[in-house]
Short mmCIF file of C-alpha atoms and ligand atoms in Angstrom, two decimals:
data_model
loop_
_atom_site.label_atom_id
_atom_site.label_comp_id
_atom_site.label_asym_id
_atom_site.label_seq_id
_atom_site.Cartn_x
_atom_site.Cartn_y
_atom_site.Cartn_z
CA UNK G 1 104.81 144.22 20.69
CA UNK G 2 106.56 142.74 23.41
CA UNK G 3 103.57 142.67 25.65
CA UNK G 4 101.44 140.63 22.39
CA UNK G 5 99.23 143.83 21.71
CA UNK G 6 97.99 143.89 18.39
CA UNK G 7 98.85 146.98 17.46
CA UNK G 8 98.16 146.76 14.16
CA UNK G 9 93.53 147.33 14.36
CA UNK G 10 92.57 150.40 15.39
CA UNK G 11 88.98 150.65 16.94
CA UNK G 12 86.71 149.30 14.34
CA UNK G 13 84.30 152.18 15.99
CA UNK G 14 85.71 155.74 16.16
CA UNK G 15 89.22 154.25 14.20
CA UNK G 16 89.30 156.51 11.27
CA UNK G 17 91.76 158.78 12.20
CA UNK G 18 93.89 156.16 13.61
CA UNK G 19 96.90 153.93 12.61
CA UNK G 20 97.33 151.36 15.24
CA UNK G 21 95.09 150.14 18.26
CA UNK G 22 95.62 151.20 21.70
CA UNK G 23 98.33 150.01 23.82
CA UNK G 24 97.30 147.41 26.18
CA UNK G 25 97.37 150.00 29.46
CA UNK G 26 95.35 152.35 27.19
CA UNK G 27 92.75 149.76 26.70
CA UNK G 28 92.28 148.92 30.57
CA UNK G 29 92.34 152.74 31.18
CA UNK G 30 89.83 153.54 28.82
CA UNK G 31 87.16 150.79 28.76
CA UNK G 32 84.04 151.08 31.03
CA UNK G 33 82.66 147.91 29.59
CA UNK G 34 83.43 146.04 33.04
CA UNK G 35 80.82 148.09 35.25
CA UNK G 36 78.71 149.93 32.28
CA UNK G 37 77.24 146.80 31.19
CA UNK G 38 74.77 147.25 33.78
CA UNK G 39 73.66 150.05 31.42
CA UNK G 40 72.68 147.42 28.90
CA UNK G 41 68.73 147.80 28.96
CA UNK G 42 68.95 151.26 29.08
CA UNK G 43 71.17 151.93 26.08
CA UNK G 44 69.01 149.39 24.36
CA UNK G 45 65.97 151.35 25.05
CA UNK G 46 67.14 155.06 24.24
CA UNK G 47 68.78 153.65 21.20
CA UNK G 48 65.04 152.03 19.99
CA UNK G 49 63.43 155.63 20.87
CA UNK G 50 66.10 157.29 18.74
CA UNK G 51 66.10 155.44 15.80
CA UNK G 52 62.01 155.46 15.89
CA UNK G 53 62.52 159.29 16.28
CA UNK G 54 65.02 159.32 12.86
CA UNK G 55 62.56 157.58 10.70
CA UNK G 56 59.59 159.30 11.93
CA UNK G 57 61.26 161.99 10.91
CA UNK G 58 62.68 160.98 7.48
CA UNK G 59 66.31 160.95 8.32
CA UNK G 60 66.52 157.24 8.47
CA UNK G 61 64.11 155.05 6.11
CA UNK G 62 61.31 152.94 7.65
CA UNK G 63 63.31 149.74 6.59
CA UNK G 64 66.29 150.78 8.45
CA UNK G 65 64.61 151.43 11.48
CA UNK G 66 62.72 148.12 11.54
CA UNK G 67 66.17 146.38 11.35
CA UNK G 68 67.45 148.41 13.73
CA UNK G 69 64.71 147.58 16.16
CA UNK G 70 64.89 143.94 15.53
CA UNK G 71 68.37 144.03 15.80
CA UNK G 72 68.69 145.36 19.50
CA UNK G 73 65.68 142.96 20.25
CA UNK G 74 67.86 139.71 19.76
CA UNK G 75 70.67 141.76 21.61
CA UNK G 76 68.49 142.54 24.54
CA UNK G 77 67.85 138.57 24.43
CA UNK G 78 71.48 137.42 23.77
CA UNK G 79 72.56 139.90 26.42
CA UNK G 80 69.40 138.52 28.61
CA UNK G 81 70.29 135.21 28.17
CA UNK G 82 74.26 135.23 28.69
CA UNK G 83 75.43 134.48 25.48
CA UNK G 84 76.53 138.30 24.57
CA UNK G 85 80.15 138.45 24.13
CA UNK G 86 81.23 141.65 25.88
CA UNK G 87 84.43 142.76 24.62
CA UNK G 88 86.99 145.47 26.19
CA UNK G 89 88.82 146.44 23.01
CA UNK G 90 85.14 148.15 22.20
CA UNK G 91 85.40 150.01 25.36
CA UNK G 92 82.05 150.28 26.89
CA UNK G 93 78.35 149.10 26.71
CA UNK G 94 77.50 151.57 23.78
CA UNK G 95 80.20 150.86 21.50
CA UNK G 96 79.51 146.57 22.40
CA UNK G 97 75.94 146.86 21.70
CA UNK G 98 76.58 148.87 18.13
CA UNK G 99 79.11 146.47 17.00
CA UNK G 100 76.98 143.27 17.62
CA UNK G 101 74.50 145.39 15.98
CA UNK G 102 76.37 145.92 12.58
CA UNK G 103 77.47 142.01 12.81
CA UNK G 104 73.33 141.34 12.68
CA UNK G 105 71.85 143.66 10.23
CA UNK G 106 75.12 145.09 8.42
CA UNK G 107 75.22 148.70 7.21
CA UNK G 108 71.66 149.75 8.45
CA UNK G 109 73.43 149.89 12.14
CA UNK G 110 75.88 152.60 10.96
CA UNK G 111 72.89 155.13 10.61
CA UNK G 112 71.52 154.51 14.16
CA UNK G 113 74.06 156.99 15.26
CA UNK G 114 73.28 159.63 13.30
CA UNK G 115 72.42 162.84 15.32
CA UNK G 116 73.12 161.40 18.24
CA UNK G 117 77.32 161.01 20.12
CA UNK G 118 78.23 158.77 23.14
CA UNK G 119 77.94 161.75 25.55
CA UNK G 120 74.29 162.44 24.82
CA UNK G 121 73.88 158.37 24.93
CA UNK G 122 75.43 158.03 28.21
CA UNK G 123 74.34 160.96 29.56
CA UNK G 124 70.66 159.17 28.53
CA UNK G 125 71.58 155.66 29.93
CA UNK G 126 72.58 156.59 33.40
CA UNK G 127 70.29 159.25 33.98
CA UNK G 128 67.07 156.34 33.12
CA UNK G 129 69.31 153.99 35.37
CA UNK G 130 69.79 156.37 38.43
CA UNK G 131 65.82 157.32 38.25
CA UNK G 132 65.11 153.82 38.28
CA UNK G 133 67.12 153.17 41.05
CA UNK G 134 65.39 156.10 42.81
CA UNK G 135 62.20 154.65 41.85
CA UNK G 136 63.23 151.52 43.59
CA UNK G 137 64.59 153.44 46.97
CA UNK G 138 61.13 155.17 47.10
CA UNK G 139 59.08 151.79 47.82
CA UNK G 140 62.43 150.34 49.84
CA UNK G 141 61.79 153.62 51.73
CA UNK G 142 57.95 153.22 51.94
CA UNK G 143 58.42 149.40 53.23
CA UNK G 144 60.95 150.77 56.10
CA UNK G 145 58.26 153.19 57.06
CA UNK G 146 55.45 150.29 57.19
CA UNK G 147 57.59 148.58 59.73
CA UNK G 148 58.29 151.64 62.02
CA UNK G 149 54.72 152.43 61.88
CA UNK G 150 53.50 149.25 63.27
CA UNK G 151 56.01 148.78 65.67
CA UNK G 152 55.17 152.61 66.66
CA UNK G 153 51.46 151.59 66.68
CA UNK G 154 52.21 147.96 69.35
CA UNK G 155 54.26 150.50 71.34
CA UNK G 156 52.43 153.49 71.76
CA UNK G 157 52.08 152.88 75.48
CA UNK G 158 55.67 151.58 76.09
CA UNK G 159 57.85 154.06 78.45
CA UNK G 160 61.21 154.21 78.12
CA UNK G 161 64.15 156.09 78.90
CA UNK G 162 64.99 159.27 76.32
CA UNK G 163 67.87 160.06 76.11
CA UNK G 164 70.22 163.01 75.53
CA UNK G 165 74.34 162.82 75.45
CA UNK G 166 73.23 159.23 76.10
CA UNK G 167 72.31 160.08 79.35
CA UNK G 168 69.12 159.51 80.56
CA UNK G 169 67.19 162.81 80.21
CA UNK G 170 63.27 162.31 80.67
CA UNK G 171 60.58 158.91 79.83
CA UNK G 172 59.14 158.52 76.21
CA UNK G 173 57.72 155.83 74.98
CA UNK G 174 59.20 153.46 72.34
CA UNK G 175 56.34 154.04 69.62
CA UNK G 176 57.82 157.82 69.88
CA UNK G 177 60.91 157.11 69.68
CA UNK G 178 60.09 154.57 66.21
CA UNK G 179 58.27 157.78 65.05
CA UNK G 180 61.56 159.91 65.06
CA UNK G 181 63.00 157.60 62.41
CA UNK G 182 59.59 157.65 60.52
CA UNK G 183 59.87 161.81 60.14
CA UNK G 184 63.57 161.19 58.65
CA UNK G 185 63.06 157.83 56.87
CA UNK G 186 59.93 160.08 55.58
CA UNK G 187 62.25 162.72 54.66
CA UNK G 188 64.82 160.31 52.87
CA UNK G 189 61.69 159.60 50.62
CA UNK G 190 60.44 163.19 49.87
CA UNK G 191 64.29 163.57 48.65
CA UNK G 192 64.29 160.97 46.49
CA UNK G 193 60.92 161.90 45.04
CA UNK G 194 62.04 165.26 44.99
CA UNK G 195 65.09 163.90 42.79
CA UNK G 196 63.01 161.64 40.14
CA UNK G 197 61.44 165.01 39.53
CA UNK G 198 64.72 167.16 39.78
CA UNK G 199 66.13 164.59 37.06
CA UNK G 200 62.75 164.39 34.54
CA UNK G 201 64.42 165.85 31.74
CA UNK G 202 66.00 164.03 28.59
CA UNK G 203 69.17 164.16 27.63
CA UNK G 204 69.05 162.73 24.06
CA UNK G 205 69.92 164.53 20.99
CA UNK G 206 72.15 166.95 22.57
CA UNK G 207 74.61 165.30 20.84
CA UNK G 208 78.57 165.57 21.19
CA UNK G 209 77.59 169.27 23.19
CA UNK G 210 76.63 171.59 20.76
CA UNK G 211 72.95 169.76 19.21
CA UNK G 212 72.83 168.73 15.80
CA UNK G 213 71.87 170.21 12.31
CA UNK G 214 69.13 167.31 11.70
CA UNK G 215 66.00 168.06 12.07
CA UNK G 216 65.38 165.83 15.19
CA UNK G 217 62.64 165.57 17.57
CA UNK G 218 63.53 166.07 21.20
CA UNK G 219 60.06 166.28 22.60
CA UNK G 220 59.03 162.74 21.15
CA UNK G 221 62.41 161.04 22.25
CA UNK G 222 61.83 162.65 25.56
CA UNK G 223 57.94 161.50 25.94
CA UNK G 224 58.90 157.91 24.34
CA UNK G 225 61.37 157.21 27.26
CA UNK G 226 58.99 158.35 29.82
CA UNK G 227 60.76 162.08 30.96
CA UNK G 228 59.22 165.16 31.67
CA UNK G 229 60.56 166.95 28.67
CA UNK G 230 63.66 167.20 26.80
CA UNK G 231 66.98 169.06 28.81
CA UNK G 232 66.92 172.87 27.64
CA UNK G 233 71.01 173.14 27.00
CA UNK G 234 73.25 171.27 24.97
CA UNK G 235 76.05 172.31 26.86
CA UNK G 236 74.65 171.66 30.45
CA UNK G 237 73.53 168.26 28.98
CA UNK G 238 76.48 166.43 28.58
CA UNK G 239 78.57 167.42 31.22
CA UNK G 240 75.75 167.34 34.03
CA UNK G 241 76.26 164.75 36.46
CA UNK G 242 74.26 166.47 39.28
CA UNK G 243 71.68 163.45 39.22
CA UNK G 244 74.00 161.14 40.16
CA UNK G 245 75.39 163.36 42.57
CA UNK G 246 72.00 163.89 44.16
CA UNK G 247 71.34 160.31 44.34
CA UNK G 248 74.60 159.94 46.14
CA UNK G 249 74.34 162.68 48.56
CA UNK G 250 70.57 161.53 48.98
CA UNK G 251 72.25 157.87 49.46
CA UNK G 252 74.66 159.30 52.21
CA UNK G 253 72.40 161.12 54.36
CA UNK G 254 69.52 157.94 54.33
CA UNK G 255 72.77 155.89 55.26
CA UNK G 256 73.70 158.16 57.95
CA UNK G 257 70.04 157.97 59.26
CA UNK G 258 70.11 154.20 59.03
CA UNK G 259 73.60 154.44 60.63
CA UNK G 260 72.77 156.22 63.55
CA UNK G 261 69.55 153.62 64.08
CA UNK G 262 72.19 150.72 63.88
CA UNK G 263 73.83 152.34 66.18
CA UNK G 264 71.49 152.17 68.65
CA UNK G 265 70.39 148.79 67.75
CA UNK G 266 74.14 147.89 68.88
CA UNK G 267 73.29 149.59 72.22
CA UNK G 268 70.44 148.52 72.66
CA UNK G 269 71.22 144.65 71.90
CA UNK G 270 73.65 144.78 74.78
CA UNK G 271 72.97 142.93 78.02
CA UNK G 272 73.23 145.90 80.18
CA UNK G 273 71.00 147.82 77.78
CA UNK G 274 68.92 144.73 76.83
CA UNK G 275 66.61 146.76 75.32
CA UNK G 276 65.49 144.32 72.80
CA UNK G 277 66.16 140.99 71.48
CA UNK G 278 67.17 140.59 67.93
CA UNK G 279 66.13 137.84 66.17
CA UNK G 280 68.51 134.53 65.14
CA UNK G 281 67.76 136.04 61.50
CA UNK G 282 69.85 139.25 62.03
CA UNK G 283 72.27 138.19 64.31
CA UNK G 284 75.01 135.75 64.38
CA UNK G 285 76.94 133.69 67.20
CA UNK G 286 80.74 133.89 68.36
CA UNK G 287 82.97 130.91 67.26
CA UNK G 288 84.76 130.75 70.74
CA UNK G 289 82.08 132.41 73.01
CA UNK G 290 79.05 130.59 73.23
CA UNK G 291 77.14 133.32 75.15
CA UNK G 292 77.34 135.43 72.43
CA UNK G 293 74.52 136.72 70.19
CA UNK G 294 76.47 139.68 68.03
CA UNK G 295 74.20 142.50 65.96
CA UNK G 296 76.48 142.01 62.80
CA UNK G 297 73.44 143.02 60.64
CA UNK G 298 73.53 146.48 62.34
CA UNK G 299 77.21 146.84 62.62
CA UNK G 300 77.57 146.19 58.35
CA UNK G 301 74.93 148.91 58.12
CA UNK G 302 76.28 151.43 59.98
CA UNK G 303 79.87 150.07 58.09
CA UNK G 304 78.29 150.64 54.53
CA UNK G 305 77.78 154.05 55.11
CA UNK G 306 81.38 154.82 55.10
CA UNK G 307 81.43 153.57 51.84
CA UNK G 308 78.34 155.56 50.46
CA UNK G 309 79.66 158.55 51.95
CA UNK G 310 83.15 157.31 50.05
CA UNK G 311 81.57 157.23 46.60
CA UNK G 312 79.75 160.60 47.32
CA UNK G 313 83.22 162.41 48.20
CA UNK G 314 84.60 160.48 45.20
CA UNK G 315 82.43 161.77 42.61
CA UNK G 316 82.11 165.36 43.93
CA UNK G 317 86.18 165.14 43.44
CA UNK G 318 85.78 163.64 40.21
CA UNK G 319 83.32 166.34 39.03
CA UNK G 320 85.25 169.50 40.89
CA UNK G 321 87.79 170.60 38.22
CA UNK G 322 85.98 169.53 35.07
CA UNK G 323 85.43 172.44 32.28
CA UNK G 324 82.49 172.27 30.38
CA UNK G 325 81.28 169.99 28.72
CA UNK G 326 81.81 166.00 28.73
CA UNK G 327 85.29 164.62 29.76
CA UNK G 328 86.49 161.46 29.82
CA UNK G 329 86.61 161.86 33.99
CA UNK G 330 83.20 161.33 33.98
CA UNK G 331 83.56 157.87 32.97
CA UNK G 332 84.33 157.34 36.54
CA UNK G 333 80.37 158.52 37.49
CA UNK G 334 79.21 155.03 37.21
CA UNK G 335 81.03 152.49 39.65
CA UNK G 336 80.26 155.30 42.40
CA UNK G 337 76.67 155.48 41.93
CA UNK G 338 76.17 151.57 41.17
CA UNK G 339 78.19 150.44 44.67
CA UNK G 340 76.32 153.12 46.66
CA UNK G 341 73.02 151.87 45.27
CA UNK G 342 73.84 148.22 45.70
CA UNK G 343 75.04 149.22 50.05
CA UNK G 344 72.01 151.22 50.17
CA UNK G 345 69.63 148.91 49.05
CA UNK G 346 70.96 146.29 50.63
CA UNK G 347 71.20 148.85 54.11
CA UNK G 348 67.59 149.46 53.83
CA UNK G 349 66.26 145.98 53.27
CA UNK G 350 68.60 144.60 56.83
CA UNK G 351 67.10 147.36 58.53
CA UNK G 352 63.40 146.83 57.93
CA UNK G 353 64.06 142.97 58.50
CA UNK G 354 65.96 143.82 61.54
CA UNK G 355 63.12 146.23 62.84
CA UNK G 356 60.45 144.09 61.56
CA UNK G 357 61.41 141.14 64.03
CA UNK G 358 63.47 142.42 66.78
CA UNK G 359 61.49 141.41 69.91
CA UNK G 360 61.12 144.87 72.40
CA UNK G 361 61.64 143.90 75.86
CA UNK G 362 58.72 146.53 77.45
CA UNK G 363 59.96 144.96 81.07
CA UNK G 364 63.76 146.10 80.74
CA UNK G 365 62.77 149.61 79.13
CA UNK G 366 60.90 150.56 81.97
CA UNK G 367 63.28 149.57 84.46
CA UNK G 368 65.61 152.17 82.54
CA UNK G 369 63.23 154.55 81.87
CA UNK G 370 62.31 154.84 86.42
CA UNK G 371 66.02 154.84 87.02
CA UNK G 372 68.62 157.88 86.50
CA UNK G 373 66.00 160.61 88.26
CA UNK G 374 64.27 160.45 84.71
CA UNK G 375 61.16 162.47 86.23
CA UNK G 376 62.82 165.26 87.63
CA UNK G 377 61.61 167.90 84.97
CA UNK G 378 58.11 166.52 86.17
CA UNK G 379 59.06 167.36 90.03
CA UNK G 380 60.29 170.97 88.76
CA UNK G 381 57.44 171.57 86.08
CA UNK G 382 54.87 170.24 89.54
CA UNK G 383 56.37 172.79 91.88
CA UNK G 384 56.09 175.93 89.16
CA UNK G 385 52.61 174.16 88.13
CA UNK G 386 51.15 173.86 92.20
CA UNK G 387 53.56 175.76 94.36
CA UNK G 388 53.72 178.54 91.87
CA UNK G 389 57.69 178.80 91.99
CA UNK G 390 59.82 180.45 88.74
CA UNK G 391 60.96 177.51 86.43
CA UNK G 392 64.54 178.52 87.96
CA UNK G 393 63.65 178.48 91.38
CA UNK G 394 62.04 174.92 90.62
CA UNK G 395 65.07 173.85 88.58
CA UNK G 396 67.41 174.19 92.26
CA UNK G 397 64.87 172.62 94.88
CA UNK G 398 64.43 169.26 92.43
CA UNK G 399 68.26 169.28 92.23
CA UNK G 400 68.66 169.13 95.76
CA UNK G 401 65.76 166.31 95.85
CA UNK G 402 68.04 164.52 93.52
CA UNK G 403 71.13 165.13 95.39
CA UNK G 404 69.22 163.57 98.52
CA UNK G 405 68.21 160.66 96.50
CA UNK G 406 71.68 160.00 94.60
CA UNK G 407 73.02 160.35 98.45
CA UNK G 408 70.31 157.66 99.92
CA UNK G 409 70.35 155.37 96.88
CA UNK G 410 67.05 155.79 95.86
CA UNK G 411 64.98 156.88 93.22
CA UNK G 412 62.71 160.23 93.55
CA UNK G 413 59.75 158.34 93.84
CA UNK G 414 61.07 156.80 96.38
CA UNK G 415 61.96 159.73 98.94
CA UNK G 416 59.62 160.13 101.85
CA UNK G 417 56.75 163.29 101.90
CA UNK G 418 58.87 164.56 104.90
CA UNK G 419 61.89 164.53 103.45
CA UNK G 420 60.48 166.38 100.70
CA UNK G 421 59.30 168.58 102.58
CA UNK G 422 62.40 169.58 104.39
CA UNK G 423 63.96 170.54 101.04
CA UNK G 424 60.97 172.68 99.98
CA UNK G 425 57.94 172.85 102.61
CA UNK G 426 54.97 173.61 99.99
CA UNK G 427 55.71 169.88 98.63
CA UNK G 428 52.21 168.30 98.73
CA UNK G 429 51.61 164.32 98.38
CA UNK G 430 49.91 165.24 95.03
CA UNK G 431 53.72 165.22 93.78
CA UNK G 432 54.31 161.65 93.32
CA UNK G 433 51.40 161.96 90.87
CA UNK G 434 53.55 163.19 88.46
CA UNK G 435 56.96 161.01 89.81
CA UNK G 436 56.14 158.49 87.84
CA UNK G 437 57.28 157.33 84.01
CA UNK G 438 53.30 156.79 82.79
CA UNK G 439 52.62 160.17 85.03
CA UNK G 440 55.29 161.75 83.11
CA UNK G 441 54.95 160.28 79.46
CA UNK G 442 51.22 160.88 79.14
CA UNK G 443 51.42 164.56 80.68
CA UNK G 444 53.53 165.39 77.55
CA UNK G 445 50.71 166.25 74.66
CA UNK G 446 52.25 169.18 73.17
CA UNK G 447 52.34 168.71 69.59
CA UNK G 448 54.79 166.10 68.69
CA UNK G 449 54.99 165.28 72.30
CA UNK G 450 55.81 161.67 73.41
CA UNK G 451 52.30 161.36 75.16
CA UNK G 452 50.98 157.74 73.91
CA UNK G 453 47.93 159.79 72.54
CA UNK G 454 49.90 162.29 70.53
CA UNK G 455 52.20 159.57 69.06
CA UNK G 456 48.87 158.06 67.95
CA UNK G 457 48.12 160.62 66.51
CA UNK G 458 51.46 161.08 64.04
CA UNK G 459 50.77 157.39 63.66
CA UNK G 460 47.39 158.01 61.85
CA UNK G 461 49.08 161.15 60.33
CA UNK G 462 51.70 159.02 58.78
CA UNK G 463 49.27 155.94 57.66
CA UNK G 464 47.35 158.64 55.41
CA UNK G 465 50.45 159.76 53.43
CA UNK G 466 52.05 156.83 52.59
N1 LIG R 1 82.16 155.25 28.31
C1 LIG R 1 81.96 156.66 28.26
C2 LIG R 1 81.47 157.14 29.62
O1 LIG R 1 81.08 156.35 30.41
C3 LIG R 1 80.94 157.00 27.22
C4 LIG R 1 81.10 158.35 26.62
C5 LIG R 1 82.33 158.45 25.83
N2 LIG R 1 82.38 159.67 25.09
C6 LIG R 1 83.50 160.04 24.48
N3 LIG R 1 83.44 161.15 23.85
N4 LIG R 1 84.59 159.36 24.58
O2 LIG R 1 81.50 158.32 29.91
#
């Protein structure tokens, strides 16, 4: 060949049939050895449980299994140690590891496949990687949580402005506001938990689709491994990839959550917001202005989530026109999931540094949170509460007191009893009890209200579950 492919080998592994080797675009097409390496401890471990399962049930001999087991112990090591020689003319981590296998023990590694095809073996490898990956998300989650709790719990009392359309609506207080991205942080987890269930089930010894004629034990492969039970269809087995889609689209809606938090951090950061102060760990400086101290932390965060969201798209695509049951498509499962974990994980972990140290600056919050007529609910809810007006009625008069202070310059609080008066004349000077942020925060103890004393209480709520 002009292009120096030895076309003369065929696969050493699934070769039979063949008369040459594959071209050298067919061999970069084909092999998966580049990402699904990562699978190597997995595919170690499910091939252990299967050939245990073979001679425990007489289809291998006790001998052959010991070899076997002994085998893929010095290739977890080699492989452990760097000196594995991954090859791409074997195509992936399953075919690499069997090879190596038959170069240490000889012919006993020909029988570890028995009952068992690469599409129940992957199907097992990246289903025990993606629920250890979930595994991992759950404590990255619970650690996220920790932070937002304690920061929640130091600033219970602190008002500041809420905000809707980004315009100032009415005071909360910042421990509140940390407590909003506890509830969905908190429901990222129950997802994920929710998913390590969803995914319990093991895939093993569904072989190529349709099962297998030896007399193989499902239930102890499944218990060995550490699932639930064993998948009930053969079919269904080896073309499902809804666990990896799960853990994407469980992936791309934490990542939007931890998006949208970046994106406040961004706002907040600013100098007119100045909000809060990150710290030199999270933050970087400007190579031409010196003033500058720039959020990149949050800005990559909220930029990996395009690229979660990416791999979910991708792999829904990927998945979309596939008949049943395993196609080669689903090769392309792997680099999805793997790059969306890696963002993720990496999203998570700048976020609860990030929130962890970022210094809250109580004196600049409530500034904000007095400014922009924050209390005038309070002024309407005051005048249906004492003057006994309709809501509506209420709703008008504080919009002209509003009008009069936008006109004058001033902040409600700040308009005279008179002048109050002369827009509605039942106006009492018990009003500017409730003009002010504290006033207004700690009147709000509805359930779930941003009263310091309910947030205290979703605090405590919170600390028992975790
Ligand atoms: N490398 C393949 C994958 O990742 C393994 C399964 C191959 N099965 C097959 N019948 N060619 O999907």
């Amino acid at each position: 060949m002009a292009d120096g492919t030895d076309q003369k080998s065929s696969n050493q592994m699934w070769g039979g049939r063949f008369a040459s080797g594959p071209s050298a675009i067919m061999e970069e097409i084909n092999a998966s050895i580049g990402f699904d390496k990562k699978l190597y401890a997995q595919d170690i471990r499910g091939s252990m449980a299967h050939a245990t399962m073979l001679a425990s049930k007489g289809i291998i001999s006790p001998d052959d299994k010991d070899k076997i087991i002994e085998g893929l112990n010095t290739i977890l090591s080699e492989i452990e140690a760097g000196s594995f020689e991954f090859s791409r003319k074997l195509e992936d981590i399953h075919m690499n590891i069997e090879a190596r296998l038959a170069t240490l023990i000889g012919t006993a590694a020909g029988r570890l496949h028995t009952a068992r095809s690469r599409n129940d073996q992957v199907a097992l490898d990246f289903r025990l990687w993606v629920k250890e990956e979930l595994q991992k998300t759950e404590g990255m989650l619970t650690a996220l949580i920790a932070a937002f709790l304690d920061r929640a719990e130091e600033n219970a009392d602190t008002v500041m402005p809420g905000f809707t359309h980004l315009q100032t609506a009415q005071p909360v207080t910042f421990g509140h506001h940390c407590m909003a991205y506890v509830e969905m942080f908190g429901r990222d987890r129950a997802r994920v938990r929710h998913a390590i269930e969803h995914l319990d089930e093991s895939p093993i010894g569904a072989a190529a689709l349709a099962g297998t004629g030896y007399p193989i034990d499902r239930h102890m492969t499944a218990k060995t491994l550490g699932f639930r039970e064993p998948t009930r269809n053969s079919i269904d087995t080896v073309s499902d990839r809804d666990f990896a889609l799960e853990f994407l689209s469980i992936a791309s809606i934490c990542a939007t959550h931890l998006s949208r938090l970046a994106e406040e951090i961004v706002i907040w950061s600013t100098p007119q917001f100045g909000f809060i102060r990150l710290s030199d760990a999270f933050s970087t400086g400007s190579s031409i202005m010196p003033q500058k101290k720039n959020p990149d932390a949050a800005e990559l965060v909220r930029a990996k989530t395009g690229r979660i969201n990416g791999s979910l798209i991708a792999l829904l695509t990927v998945m979309k026109g596939l008949p049943l049951a395993y196609s080669k498509d689903m090769q392309e499962d792997k680099e999805q999931v793997f790059d969306a974990a890696e963002s993720l994980e990496l999203a998570i972990a700048a976020m609860t540094g990030m929130i962890r140290d970022l210094e809250v600056r109580k004196d600049r919050m409530r500034a904000a949170a007095g400014s922009g007529y924050s209390t005038a609910t309070d002024l309407a809810d005051w005048l249906v509460r004492e003057a006994g007006l309709p809501f509506r009625d209420a709703h008008h008069v504080t919009g002209n007191a509003v009008a009069l202070a936008e006109k004058k310059g001033c902040d409600l609080a700040d308009l005279s009893l008179e002048e109050l008066q002369a827009i509605h004349p039942d106006i009492t000077k018990g009003v500017f009890d409730v003009l002010s942020v504290e006033a207004s925060v700690a009147s709000r103890t509805s359930f779930g209200g941003t009263a310091p004393s309910e947030v205290k209480k979703q605090i405590a709520w919170w600390r028992g579950r975790n």
